[in-house]
mmCIF file with all atom_site columns, C-alpha atoms in Angstrom:
data_model
loop_
_atom_site.group_PDB
_atom_site.id
_atom_site.type_symbol
_atom_site.label_atom_id
_atom_site.label_alt_id
_atom_site.label_comp_id
_atom_site.label_asym_id
_atom_site.label_entity_id
_atom_site.label_seq_id
_atom_site.pdbx_PDB_ins_code
_atom_site.Cartn_x
_atom_site.Cartn_y
_atom_site.Cartn_z
_atom_site.occupancy
_atom_site.B_iso_or_equiv
_atom_site.pdbx_formal_charge
_atom_site.auth_seq_id
_atom_site.auth_comp_id
_atom_site.auth_asym_id
_atom_site.auth_atom_id
_atom_site.pdbx_PDB_model_num
ATOM 1   C CA . LYS A 1 1   ? 110.835 109.084 82.512  1.00 0.00 ? 1   LYS A CA 1
ATOM 2   C CA . ALA A 1 2   ? 112.348 108.374 85.915  1.00 0.00 ? 2   ALA A CA 1
ATOM 3   C CA . GLY A 1 3   ? 110.720 109.882 88.960  1.00 0.00 ? 3   GLY A CA 1
ATOM 4   C CA . VAL A 1 4   ? 112.262 111.526 91.974  1.00 0.00 ? 4   VAL A CA 1
ATOM 5   C CA . THR A 1 5   ? 114.801 109.222 93.590  1.00 0.00 ? 5   THR A CA 1
ATOM 6   C CA . GLN A 1 6   ? 115.674 109.405 97.255  1.00 0.00 ? 6   GLN A CA 1
ATOM 7   C CA . THR A 1 7   ? 118.375 107.509 99.086  1.00 0.00 ? 7   THR A CA 1
ATOM 8   C CA . PRO A 1 8   ? 118.601 105.869 101.488 1.00 0.00 ? 8   PRO A CA 1
ATOM 9   C CA . ARG A 1 9   ? 115.023 104.690 101.894 1.00 0.00 ? 9   ARG A CA 1
ATOM 10  C CA . TYR A 1 10  ? 115.402 103.632 105.505 1.00 0.00 ? 10  TYR A CA 1
ATOM 11  C CA . LEU A 1 11  ? 117.969 104.425 108.134 1.00 0.00 ? 11  LEU A CA 1
ATOM 12  C CA . ILE A 1 12  ? 118.414 104.136 111.861 1.00 0.00 ? 12  ILE A CA 1
ATOM 13  C CA . LYS A 1 13  ? 120.617 106.500 113.810 1.00 0.00 ? 13  LYS A CA 1
ATOM 14  C CA . THR A 1 14  ? 121.257 107.272 117.457 1.00 0.00 ? 14  THR A CA 1
ATOM 15  C CA . ARG A 1 15  ? 120.924 110.600 119.203 1.00 0.00 ? 15  ARG A CA 1
ATOM 16  C CA . GLY A 1 16  ? 123.782 112.958 118.547 1.00 0.00 ? 16  GLY A CA 1
ATOM 17  C CA . GLN A 1 17  ? 124.723 111.459 115.199 1.00 0.00 ? 17  GLN A CA 1
ATOM 18  C CA . GLN A 1 18  ? 124.291 113.212 111.897 1.00 0.00 ? 18  GLN A CA 1
ATOM 19  C CA . VAL A 1 19  ? 122.634 112.051 108.695 1.00 0.00 ? 19  VAL A CA 1
ATOM 20  C CA . THR A 1 20  ? 122.773 113.009 105.026 1.00 0.00 ? 20  THR A CA 1
ATOM 21  C CA . LEU A 1 21  ? 119.891 112.291 102.678 1.00 0.00 ? 21  LEU A CA 1
ATOM 22  C CA . SER A 1 22  ? 120.082 112.479 98.916  1.00 0.00 ? 22  SER A CA 1
ATOM 23  C CA . CYS A 1 23  ? 117.539 113.417 96.265  1.00 0.00 ? 23  CYS A CA 1
ATOM 24  C CA . SER A 1 24  ? 117.731 113.203 92.479  1.00 0.00 ? 24  SER A CA 1
ATOM 25  C CA . PRO A 1 25  ? 114.907 115.170 90.852  1.00 0.00 ? 25  PRO A CA 1
ATOM 26  C CA . ILE A 1 26  ? 113.044 114.326 87.682  1.00 0.00 ? 26  ILE A CA 1
ATOM 27  C CA . SER A 1 27  ? 115.223 115.017 84.678  1.00 0.00 ? 27  SER A CA 1
ATOM 28  C CA . GLY A 1 28  ? 114.818 118.652 83.648  1.00 0.00 ? 28  GLY A CA 1
ATOM 29  C CA . HIS A 1 29  ? 113.386 119.740 86.988  1.00 0.00 ? 29  HIS A CA 1
ATOM 30  C CA . ARG A 1 30  ? 115.418 122.481 88.585  1.00 0.00 ? 30  ARG A CA 1
ATOM 31  C CA . SER A 1 31  ? 113.590 123.149 91.811  1.00 0.00 ? 31  SER A CA 1
ATOM 32  C CA . VAL A 1 32  ? 113.933 120.772 94.756  1.00 0.00 ? 32  VAL A CA 1
ATOM 33  C CA . SER A 1 33  ? 112.047 121.072 98.035  1.00 0.00 ? 33  SER A CA 1
ATOM 34  C CA . TRP A 1 34  ? 112.349 119.061 101.211 1.00 0.00 ? 34  TRP A CA 1
ATOM 35  C CA . TYR A 1 35  ? 109.565 118.224 103.653 1.00 0.00 ? 35  TYR A CA 1
ATOM 36  C CA . GLN A 1 36  ? 109.361 116.458 106.967 1.00 0.00 ? 36  GLN A CA 1
ATOM 37  C CA . GLN A 1 37  ? 106.283 114.311 107.530 1.00 0.00 ? 37  GLN A CA 1
ATOM 38  C CA . THR A 1 38  ? 105.223 113.091 110.945 1.00 0.00 ? 38  THR A CA 1
ATOM 39  C CA . PRO A 1 39  ? 101.852 111.669 112.049 1.00 0.00 ? 39  PRO A CA 1
ATOM 40  C CA . GLY A 1 40  ? 101.092 114.600 114.299 1.00 0.00 ? 40  GLY A CA 1
ATOM 41  C CA . GLN A 1 41  ? 102.356 117.528 112.226 1.00 0.00 ? 41  GLN A CA 1
ATOM 42  C CA . GLY A 1 42  ? 101.720 116.428 108.687 1.00 0.00 ? 42  GLY A CA 1
ATOM 43  C CA . LEU A 1 43  ? 103.972 117.784 105.953 1.00 0.00 ? 43  LEU A CA 1
ATOM 44  C CA . GLN A 1 44  ? 106.273 120.531 107.167 1.00 0.00 ? 44  GLN A CA 1
ATOM 45  C CA . PHE A 1 45  ? 108.353 122.548 104.715 1.00 0.00 ? 45  PHE A CA 1
ATOM 46  C CA . LEU A 1 46  ? 112.102 122.457 105.301 1.00 0.00 ? 46  LEU A CA 1
ATOM 47  C CA . PHE A 1 47  ? 113.658 124.335 102.403 1.00 0.00 ? 47  PHE A CA 1
ATOM 48  C CA . GLU A 1 48  ? 113.670 124.845 98.671  1.00 0.00 ? 48  GLU A CA 1
ATOM 49  C CA . TYR A 1 49  ? 116.613 125.000 96.303  1.00 0.00 ? 49  TYR A CA 1
ATOM 50  C CA . PHE A 1 50  ? 116.750 126.360 92.808  1.00 0.00 ? 50  PHE A CA 1
ATOM 51  C CA . SER A 1 51  ? 119.867 126.928 90.715  1.00 0.00 ? 51  SER A CA 1
ATOM 52  C CA . GLU A 1 52  ? 122.064 125.788 93.589  1.00 0.00 ? 52  GLU A CA 1
ATOM 53  C CA . THR A 1 53  ? 120.665 128.502 95.860  1.00 0.00 ? 53  THR A CA 1
ATOM 54  C CA . GLN A 1 54  ? 118.388 128.148 98.846  1.00 0.00 ? 54  GLN A CA 1
ATOM 55  C CA . ARG A 1 55  ? 115.310 130.150 97.925  1.00 0.00 ? 55  ARG A CA 1
ATOM 56  C CA . ASN A 1 56  ? 113.206 129.611 100.991 1.00 0.00 ? 56  ASN A CA 1
ATOM 57  C CA . LYS A 1 57  ? 113.486 128.010 104.407 1.00 0.00 ? 57  LYS A CA 1
ATOM 58  C CA . GLY A 1 58  ? 110.897 126.688 106.807 1.00 0.00 ? 58  GLY A CA 1
ATOM 59  C CA . ASN A 1 59  ? 110.803 127.030 110.558 1.00 0.00 ? 59  ASN A CA 1
ATOM 60  C CA . PHE A 1 60  ? 113.385 124.418 111.493 1.00 0.00 ? 60  PHE A CA 1
ATOM 61  C CA . PRO A 1 61  ? 116.527 124.793 113.605 1.00 0.00 ? 61  PRO A CA 1
ATOM 62  C CA . GLY A 1 62  ? 119.927 125.312 112.060 1.00 0.00 ? 62  GLY A CA 1
ATOM 63  C CA . ARG A 1 63  ? 120.725 121.628 112.557 1.00 0.00 ? 63  ARG A CA 1
ATOM 64  C CA . PHE A 1 64  ? 118.821 121.102 109.334 1.00 0.00 ? 64  PHE A CA 1
ATOM 65  C CA . SER A 1 65  ? 120.718 122.167 106.257 1.00 0.00 ? 65  SER A CA 1
ATOM 66  C CA . GLY A 1 66  ? 120.854 121.380 102.604 1.00 0.00 ? 66  GLY A CA 1
ATOM 67  C CA . ARG A 1 67  ? 122.459 122.094 99.319  1.00 0.00 ? 67  ARG A CA 1
ATOM 68  C CA . GLN A 1 68  ? 121.904 121.650 95.625  1.00 0.00 ? 68  GLN A CA 1
ATOM 69  C CA . PHE A 1 69  ? 124.439 120.717 93.012  1.00 0.00 ? 69  PHE A CA 1
ATOM 70  C CA . SER A 1 70  ? 124.806 121.941 89.454  1.00 0.00 ? 70  SER A CA 1
ATOM 71  C CA . ASN A 1 71  ? 122.956 118.874 88.138  1.00 0.00 ? 71  ASN A CA 1
ATOM 72  C CA . SER A 1 72  ? 119.987 119.792 90.406  1.00 0.00 ? 72  SER A CA 1
ATOM 73  C CA . ARG A 1 73  ? 120.587 116.861 92.736  1.00 0.00 ? 73  ARG A CA 1
ATOM 74  C CA . SER A 1 74  ? 120.127 117.863 96.341  1.00 0.00 ? 74  SER A CA 1
ATOM 75  C CA . GLU A 1 75  ? 121.206 116.707 99.746  1.00 0.00 ? 75  GLU A CA 1
ATOM 76  C CA . MET A 1 76  ? 119.935 117.535 103.183 1.00 0.00 ? 76  MET A CA 1
ATOM 77  C CA . ASN A 1 77  ? 121.842 117.085 106.402 1.00 0.00 ? 77  ASN A CA 1
ATOM 78  C CA . VAL A 1 78  ? 120.653 116.859 109.962 1.00 0.00 ? 78  VAL A CA 1
ATOM 79  C CA . SER A 1 79  ? 123.300 117.204 112.636 1.00 0.00 ? 79  SER A CA 1
ATOM 80  C CA . THR A 1 80  ? 123.123 116.302 116.310 1.00 0.00 ? 80  THR A CA 1
ATOM 81  C CA . LEU A 1 81  ? 120.070 114.130 115.841 1.00 0.00 ? 81  LEU A CA 1
ATOM 82  C CA . GLU A 1 82  ? 117.280 114.205 118.383 1.00 0.00 ? 82  GLU A CA 1
ATOM 83  C CA . LEU A 1 83  ? 114.532 111.661 119.004 1.00 0.00 ? 83  LEU A CA 1
ATOM 84  C CA . GLY A 1 84  ? 112.014 114.114 117.581 1.00 0.00 ? 84  GLY A CA 1
ATOM 85  C CA . ASP A 1 85  ? 113.779 114.069 114.226 1.00 0.00 ? 85  ASP A CA 1
ATOM 86  C CA . SER A 1 86  ? 112.347 110.624 113.549 1.00 0.00 ? 86  SER A CA 1
ATOM 87  C CA . ALA A 1 87  ? 110.167 111.158 110.500 1.00 0.00 ? 87  ALA A CA 1
ATOM 88  C CA . LEU A 1 88  ? 109.679 110.546 106.820 1.00 0.00 ? 88  LEU A CA 1
ATOM 89  C CA . TYR A 1 89  ? 111.755 113.043 104.847 1.00 0.00 ? 89  TYR A CA 1
ATOM 90  C CA . LEU A 1 90  ? 110.300 113.749 101.442 1.00 0.00 ? 90  LEU A CA 1
ATOM 91  C CA . CYS A 1 91  ? 111.959 115.408 98.523  1.00 0.00 ? 91  CYS A CA 1
ATOM 92  C CA . ALA A 1 92  ? 109.845 116.983 95.806  1.00 0.00 ? 92  ALA A CA 1
ATOM 93  C CA . SER A 1 93  ? 110.872 118.417 92.481  1.00 0.00 ? 93  SER A CA 1
ATOM 94  C CA . SER A 1 94  ? 109.188 120.825 90.122  1.00 0.00 ? 94  SER A CA 1
ATOM 95  C CA . LEU A 1 95  ? 110.110 122.148 86.734  1.00 0.00 ? 95  LEU A CA 1
ATOM 96  C CA . ASP A 1 96  ? 110.973 125.578 88.064  1.00 0.00 ? 96  ASP A CA 1
ATOM 97  C CA . ARG A 1 97  ? 109.686 128.079 90.586  1.00 0.00 ? 97  ARG A CA 1
ATOM 98  C CA . ARG A 1 98  ? 106.802 129.139 88.351  1.00 0.00 ? 98  ARG A CA 1
ATOM 99  C CA . GLU A 1 99  ? 105.637 125.621 87.505  1.00 0.00 ? 99  GLU A CA 1
ATOM 100 C CA . ARG A 1 100 ? 104.323 124.755 90.905  1.00 0.00 ? 100 ARG A CA 1
ATOM 101 C CA . GLU A 1 101 ? 103.288 121.131 90.607  1.00 0.00 ? 101 GLU A CA 1
ATOM 102 C CA . LEU A 1 102 ? 105.373 119.073 93.001  1.00 0.00 ? 102 LEU A CA 1
ATOM 103 C CA . PHE A 1 103 ? 106.383 115.485 92.341  1.00 0.00 ? 103 PHE A CA 1
ATOM 104 C CA . PHE A 1 104 ? 107.486 113.580 95.410  1.00 0.00 ? 104 PHE A CA 1
ATOM 105 C CA . GLY A 1 105 ? 110.049 110.871 95.889  1.00 0.00 ? 105 GLY A CA 1
ATOM 106 C CA . GLU A 1 106 ? 109.329 107.801 97.994  1.00 0.00 ? 106 GLU A CA 1
ATOM 107 C CA . GLY A 1 107 ? 111.022 109.393 100.983 1.00 0.00 ? 107 GLY A CA 1
ATOM 108 C CA . SER A 1 108 ? 113.717 108.516 103.456 1.00 0.00 ? 108 SER A CA 1
ATOM 109 C CA . ARG A 1 109 ? 112.397 107.132 106.722 1.00 0.00 ? 109 ARG A CA 1
ATOM 110 C CA . LEU A 1 110 ? 114.672 108.121 109.566 1.00 0.00 ? 110 LEU A CA 1
ATOM 111 C CA . THR A 1 111 ? 114.451 106.525 112.982 1.00 0.00 ? 111 THR A CA 1
ATOM 112 C CA . VAL A 1 112 ? 116.467 108.072 115.798 1.00 0.00 ? 112 VAL A CA 1
ATOM 113 C CA . LEU A 1 113 ? 117.058 105.861 118.832 1.00 0.00 ? 113 LEU A CA 1
ATOM 114 C CA . GLN B 2 1   ? 101.253 131.498 110.338 1.00 0.00 ? 1   GLN B CA 1
ATOM 115 C CA . LYS B 2 2   ? 99.399  130.424 107.221 1.00 0.00 ? 2   LYS B CA 1
ATOM 116 C CA . GLU B 2 3   ? 97.006  127.588 107.840 1.00 0.00 ? 3   GLU B CA 1
ATOM 117 C CA . VAL B 2 4   ? 95.425  124.928 105.727 1.00 0.00 ? 4   VAL B CA 1
ATOM 118 C CA . GLU B 2 5   ? 92.715  122.992 107.470 1.00 0.00 ? 5   GLU B CA 1
ATOM 119 C CA . GLN B 2 6   ? 91.090  119.718 106.560 1.00 0.00 ? 6   GLN B CA 1
ATOM 120 C CA . ASN B 2 7   ? 88.696  117.466 108.364 1.00 0.00 ? 7   ASN B CA 1
ATOM 121 C CA . SER B 2 8   ? 90.927  114.575 109.441 1.00 0.00 ? 8   SER B CA 1
ATOM 122 C CA . GLY B 2 9   ? 88.113  112.076 109.075 1.00 0.00 ? 9   GLY B CA 1
ATOM 123 C CA . PRO B 2 10  ? 88.008  109.207 108.738 1.00 0.00 ? 10  PRO B CA 1
ATOM 124 C CA . LEU B 2 11  ? 85.508  109.602 105.966 1.00 0.00 ? 11  LEU B CA 1
ATOM 125 C CA . SER B 2 12  ? 83.789  106.413 104.888 1.00 0.00 ? 12  SER B CA 1
ATOM 126 C CA . VAL B 2 13  ? 81.693  106.082 101.742 1.00 0.00 ? 13  VAL B CA 1
ATOM 127 C CA . PRO B 2 14  ? 80.234  103.030 100.006 1.00 0.00 ? 14  PRO B CA 1
ATOM 128 C CA . GLU B 2 15  ? 81.612  101.932 96.684  1.00 0.00 ? 15  GLU B CA 1
ATOM 129 C CA . GLY B 2 16  ? 80.060  103.886 93.833  1.00 0.00 ? 16  GLY B CA 1
ATOM 130 C CA . ALA B 2 17  ? 79.150  106.886 95.970  1.00 0.00 ? 17  ALA B CA 1
ATOM 131 C CA . ILE B 2 18  ? 80.504  110.419 95.755  1.00 0.00 ? 18  ILE B CA 1
ATOM 132 C CA . ALA B 2 19  ? 83.236  111.326 98.252  1.00 0.00 ? 19  ALA B CA 1
ATOM 133 C CA . SER B 2 20  ? 83.507  114.996 99.152  1.00 0.00 ? 20  SER B CA 1
ATOM 134 C CA . LEU B 2 21  ? 86.701  116.337 100.688 1.00 0.00 ? 21  LEU B CA 1
ATOM 135 C CA . ASN B 2 22  ? 87.019  119.898 101.905 1.00 0.00 ? 22  ASN B CA 1
ATOM 136 C CA . CYS B 2 23  ? 89.855  122.262 102.685 1.00 0.00 ? 23  CYS B CA 1
ATOM 137 C CA . THR B 2 24  ? 89.987  125.836 103.964 1.00 0.00 ? 24  THR B CA 1
ATOM 138 C CA . TYR B 2 25  ? 92.953  128.169 103.973 1.00 0.00 ? 25  TYR B CA 1
ATOM 139 C CA . SER B 2 26  ? 93.777  131.332 105.805 1.00 0.00 ? 26  SER B CA 1
ATOM 140 C CA . ASP B 2 27  ? 95.822  133.388 103.346 1.00 0.00 ? 27  ASP B CA 1
ATOM 141 C CA . ARG B 2 28  ? 93.923  135.384 100.749 1.00 0.00 ? 28  ARG B CA 1
ATOM 142 C CA . VAL B 2 29  ? 96.992  135.841 98.553  1.00 0.00 ? 29  VAL B CA 1
ATOM 143 C CA . SER B 2 30  ? 97.286  132.111 97.894  1.00 0.00 ? 30  SER B CA 1
ATOM 144 C CA . GLN B 2 31  ? 97.605  131.507 94.195  1.00 0.00 ? 31  GLN B CA 1
ATOM 145 C CA . SER B 2 32  ? 97.712  127.788 93.538  1.00 0.00 ? 32  SER B CA 1
ATOM 146 C CA . PHE B 2 33  ? 95.826  124.862 94.975  1.00 0.00 ? 33  PHE B CA 1
ATOM 147 C CA . PHE B 2 34  ? 96.508  121.159 94.801  1.00 0.00 ? 34  PHE B CA 1
ATOM 148 C CA . TRP B 2 35  ? 95.143  117.831 95.916  1.00 0.00 ? 35  TRP B CA 1
ATOM 149 C CA . TYR B 2 36  ? 97.503  114.962 96.648  1.00 0.00 ? 36  TYR B CA 1
ATOM 150 C CA . ARG B 2 37  ? 96.647  111.348 97.390  1.00 0.00 ? 37  ARG B CA 1
ATOM 151 C CA . GLN B 2 38  ? 98.830  109.396 99.781  1.00 0.00 ? 38  GLN B CA 1
ATOM 152 C CA . TYR B 2 39  ? 98.485  105.673 100.252 1.00 0.00 ? 39  TYR B CA 1
ATOM 153 C CA . SER B 2 40  ? 99.667  104.235 103.543 1.00 0.00 ? 40  SER B CA 1
ATOM 154 C CA . GLY B 2 41  ? 103.448 103.939 103.522 1.00 0.00 ? 41  GLY B CA 1
ATOM 155 C CA . LYS B 2 42  ? 103.777 105.755 100.217 1.00 0.00 ? 42  LYS B CA 1
ATOM 156 C CA . SER B 2 43  ? 104.609 109.289 99.172  1.00 0.00 ? 43  SER B CA 1
ATOM 157 C CA . PRO B 2 44  ? 102.046 111.916 98.088  1.00 0.00 ? 44  PRO B CA 1
ATOM 158 C CA . GLU B 2 45  ? 100.896 111.730 94.492  1.00 0.00 ? 45  GLU B CA 1
ATOM 159 C CA . LEU B 2 46  ? 99.490  114.750 92.664  1.00 0.00 ? 46  LEU B CA 1
ATOM 160 C CA . ILE B 2 47  ? 95.857  114.320 91.634  1.00 0.00 ? 47  ILE B CA 1
ATOM 161 C CA . MET B 2 48  ? 94.625  117.769 90.705  1.00 0.00 ? 48  MET B CA 1
ATOM 162 C CA . SER B 2 49  ? 95.783  121.347 90.477  1.00 0.00 ? 49  SER B CA 1
ATOM 163 C CA . ILE B 2 50  ? 93.490  124.355 90.247  1.00 0.00 ? 50  ILE B CA 1
ATOM 164 C CA . TYR B 2 51  ? 94.370  128.002 89.940  1.00 0.00 ? 51  TYR B CA 1
ATOM 165 C CA . SER B 2 52  ? 91.139  129.903 89.253  1.00 0.00 ? 52  SER B CA 1
ATOM 166 C CA . ASN B 2 53  ? 87.664  129.978 90.717  1.00 0.00 ? 53  ASN B CA 1
ATOM 167 C CA . GLY B 2 54  ? 85.223  127.349 89.586  1.00 0.00 ? 54  GLY B CA 1
ATOM 168 C CA . ASP B 2 55  ? 85.344  123.651 88.827  1.00 0.00 ? 55  ASP B CA 1
ATOM 169 C CA . LYS B 2 56  ? 88.012  121.579 87.157  1.00 0.00 ? 56  LYS B CA 1
ATOM 170 C CA . GLU B 2 57  ? 87.248  118.027 86.142  1.00 0.00 ? 57  GLU B CA 1
ATOM 171 C CA . ASP B 2 58  ? 89.639  115.181 85.411  1.00 0.00 ? 58  ASP B CA 1
ATOM 172 C CA . GLY B 2 59  ? 88.040  111.789 85.025  1.00 0.00 ? 59  GLY B CA 1
ATOM 173 C CA . ARG B 2 60  ? 86.247  110.879 88.242  1.00 0.00 ? 60  ARG B CA 1
ATOM 174 C CA . PHE B 2 61  ? 87.811  113.802 90.093  1.00 0.00 ? 61  PHE B CA 1
ATOM 175 C CA . THR B 2 62  ? 86.494  117.357 90.288  1.00 0.00 ? 62  THR B CA 1
ATOM 176 C CA . ALA B 2 63  ? 88.290  120.134 92.116  1.00 0.00 ? 63  ALA B CA 1
ATOM 177 C CA . GLN B 2 64  ? 86.305  123.197 93.159  1.00 0.00 ? 64  GLN B CA 1
ATOM 178 C CA . LEU B 2 65  ? 87.842  126.512 94.180  1.00 0.00 ? 65  LEU B CA 1
ATOM 179 C CA . ASN B 2 66  ? 86.164  129.474 95.814  1.00 0.00 ? 66  ASN B CA 1
ATOM 180 C CA . LYS B 2 67  ? 88.737  132.150 96.608  1.00 0.00 ? 67  LYS B CA 1
ATOM 181 C CA . ALA B 2 68  ? 86.211  134.521 98.159  1.00 0.00 ? 68  ALA B CA 1
ATOM 182 C CA . SER B 2 69  ? 85.285  131.903 100.739 1.00 0.00 ? 69  SER B CA 1
ATOM 183 C CA . GLN B 2 70  ? 88.832  130.550 100.882 1.00 0.00 ? 70  GLN B CA 1
ATOM 184 C CA . TYR B 2 71  ? 87.967  126.952 100.365 1.00 0.00 ? 71  TYR B CA 1
ATOM 185 C CA . VAL B 2 72  ? 88.851  124.249 97.911  1.00 0.00 ? 72  VAL B CA 1
ATOM 186 C CA . SER B 2 73  ? 87.172  120.878 97.612  1.00 0.00 ? 73  SER B CA 1
ATOM 187 C CA . LEU B 2 74  ? 87.671  117.585 95.856  1.00 0.00 ? 74  LEU B CA 1
ATOM 188 C CA . LEU B 2 75  ? 84.813  115.398 94.668  1.00 0.00 ? 75  LEU B CA 1
ATOM 189 C CA . ILE B 2 76  ? 85.445  111.781 93.772  1.00 0.00 ? 76  ILE B CA 1
ATOM 190 C CA . ARG B 2 77  ? 82.624  110.264 91.758  1.00 0.00 ? 77  ARG B CA 1
ATOM 191 C CA . ASP B 2 78  ? 81.942  106.536 91.550  1.00 0.00 ? 78  ASP B CA 1
ATOM 192 C CA . SER B 2 79  ? 84.323  105.933 94.453  1.00 0.00 ? 79  SER B CA 1
ATOM 193 C CA . GLN B 2 80  ? 86.361  102.736 94.283  1.00 0.00 ? 80  GLN B CA 1
ATOM 194 C CA . PRO B 2 81  ? 88.103  100.771 97.048  1.00 0.00 ? 81  PRO B CA 1
ATOM 195 C CA . SER B 2 82  ? 91.374  101.786 95.390  1.00 0.00 ? 82  SER B CA 1
ATOM 196 C CA . ASP B 2 83  ? 90.538  105.404 96.269  1.00 0.00 ? 83  ASP B CA 1
ATOM 197 C CA . SER B 2 84  ? 91.000  104.565 99.950  1.00 0.00 ? 84  SER B CA 1
ATOM 198 C CA . ALA B 2 85  ? 93.886  106.791 101.006 1.00 0.00 ? 85  ALA B CA 1
ATOM 199 C CA . THR B 2 86  ? 94.704  110.032 102.758 1.00 0.00 ? 86  THR B CA 1
ATOM 200 C CA . TYR B 2 87  ? 94.036  113.131 100.690 1.00 0.00 ? 87  TYR B CA 1
ATOM 201 C CA . LEU B 2 88  ? 96.235  116.165 101.262 1.00 0.00 ? 88  LEU B CA 1
ATOM 202 C CA . CYS B 2 89  ? 95.260  119.678 100.355 1.00 0.00 ? 89  CYS B CA 1
ATOM 203 C CA . ALA B 2 90  ? 98.132  122.013 99.461  1.00 0.00 ? 90  ALA B CA 1
ATOM 204 C CA . VAL B 2 91  ? 97.981  125.763 99.033  1.00 0.00 ? 91  VAL B CA 1
ATOM 205 C CA . GLY B 2 92  ? 100.770 127.774 97.475  1.00 0.00 ? 92  GLY B CA 1
ATOM 206 C CA . ASP B 2 93  ? 101.753 131.388 97.414  1.00 0.00 ? 93  ASP B CA 1
ATOM 207 C CA . TRP B 2 94  ? 104.637 132.848 95.446  1.00 0.00 ? 94  TRP B CA 1
ATOM 208 C CA . ASN B 2 95  ? 107.091 131.455 97.942  1.00 0.00 ? 95  ASN B CA 1
ATOM 209 C CA . GLN B 2 96  ? 106.107 128.029 99.195  1.00 0.00 ? 96  GLN B CA 1
ATOM 210 C CA . PHE B 2 97  ? 103.399 125.446 99.774  1.00 0.00 ? 97  PHE B CA 1
ATOM 211 C CA . TYR B 2 98  ? 101.372 124.804 102.881 1.00 0.00 ? 98  TYR B CA 1
ATOM 212 C CA . PHE B 2 99  ? 99.856  121.387 103.420 1.00 0.00 ? 99  PHE B CA 1
ATOM 213 C CA . GLY B 2 100 ? 96.872  120.328 105.427 1.00 0.00 ? 100 GLY B CA 1
ATOM 214 C CA . THR B 2 101 ? 97.187  117.299 107.673 1.00 0.00 ? 101 THR B CA 1
ATOM 215 C CA . GLY B 2 102 ? 94.997  115.267 105.339 1.00 0.00 ? 102 GLY B CA 1
ATOM 216 C CA . THR B 2 103 ? 91.629  113.523 105.294 1.00 0.00 ? 103 THR B CA 1
ATOM 217 C CA . SER B 2 104 ? 91.541  109.757 105.531 1.00 0.00 ? 104 SER B CA 1
ATOM 218 C CA . LEU B 2 105 ? 89.067  108.241 103.080 1.00 0.00 ? 105 LEU B CA 1
ATOM 219 C CA . THR B 2 106 ? 87.838  104.664 103.194 1.00 0.00 ? 106 THR B CA 1
ATOM 220 C CA . VAL B 2 107 ? 85.678  103.304 100.367 1.00 0.00 ? 107 VAL B CA 1
ATOM 221 C CA . ILE B 2 108 ? 83.672  100.325 101.552 1.00 0.00 ? 108 ILE B CA 1
ATOM 222 C CA . PRO B 2 109 ? 83.069  97.583  98.947  1.00 0.00 ? 109 PRO B CA 1
#
């Protein structure tokens, strides 16, 4: 059974650019969550999608957005990148909103120069 | 702001010893509790989940939950060098999860 797949794994951008990250959840999992991980802040919740709808959103500016497709795959977008956006972005899937065990992908490491 | 607190460590134990990791949380309505292991440069991996008061054992791992005191712990028996990692505590309510910043564990051969 394939795990959570995130692409790209590594990327380098410059300030002001935008980036789109992709996440394919475990087959059958319908809930996808996104987290930002930095050494100082730990894992910070970005948003959760279920049935193509954003169910919850963390305390991040509107530059961070996402969406989920009918096949449960999800994308997140960060516009007008800032240096502080450099982080590991982790996607996690779970069976549904009641089954709360999260399974993480390997992450997308974003460096903003 | 809901908080999940862990001792950042580093925690060092000799091989074969018991490692004890602790976590406290601020929100009494939290319903689900998890321990994740994260190796350096890797993503978090689920080790244990616990939902009710008491102990839950899985191999060398035991999770302990005390909702009245708002703490959850993880015991690792017969610690191995391969257990060296950062351990993340996660607490969930009906809406989302809150993660601690993790405890770094080093098992010394």
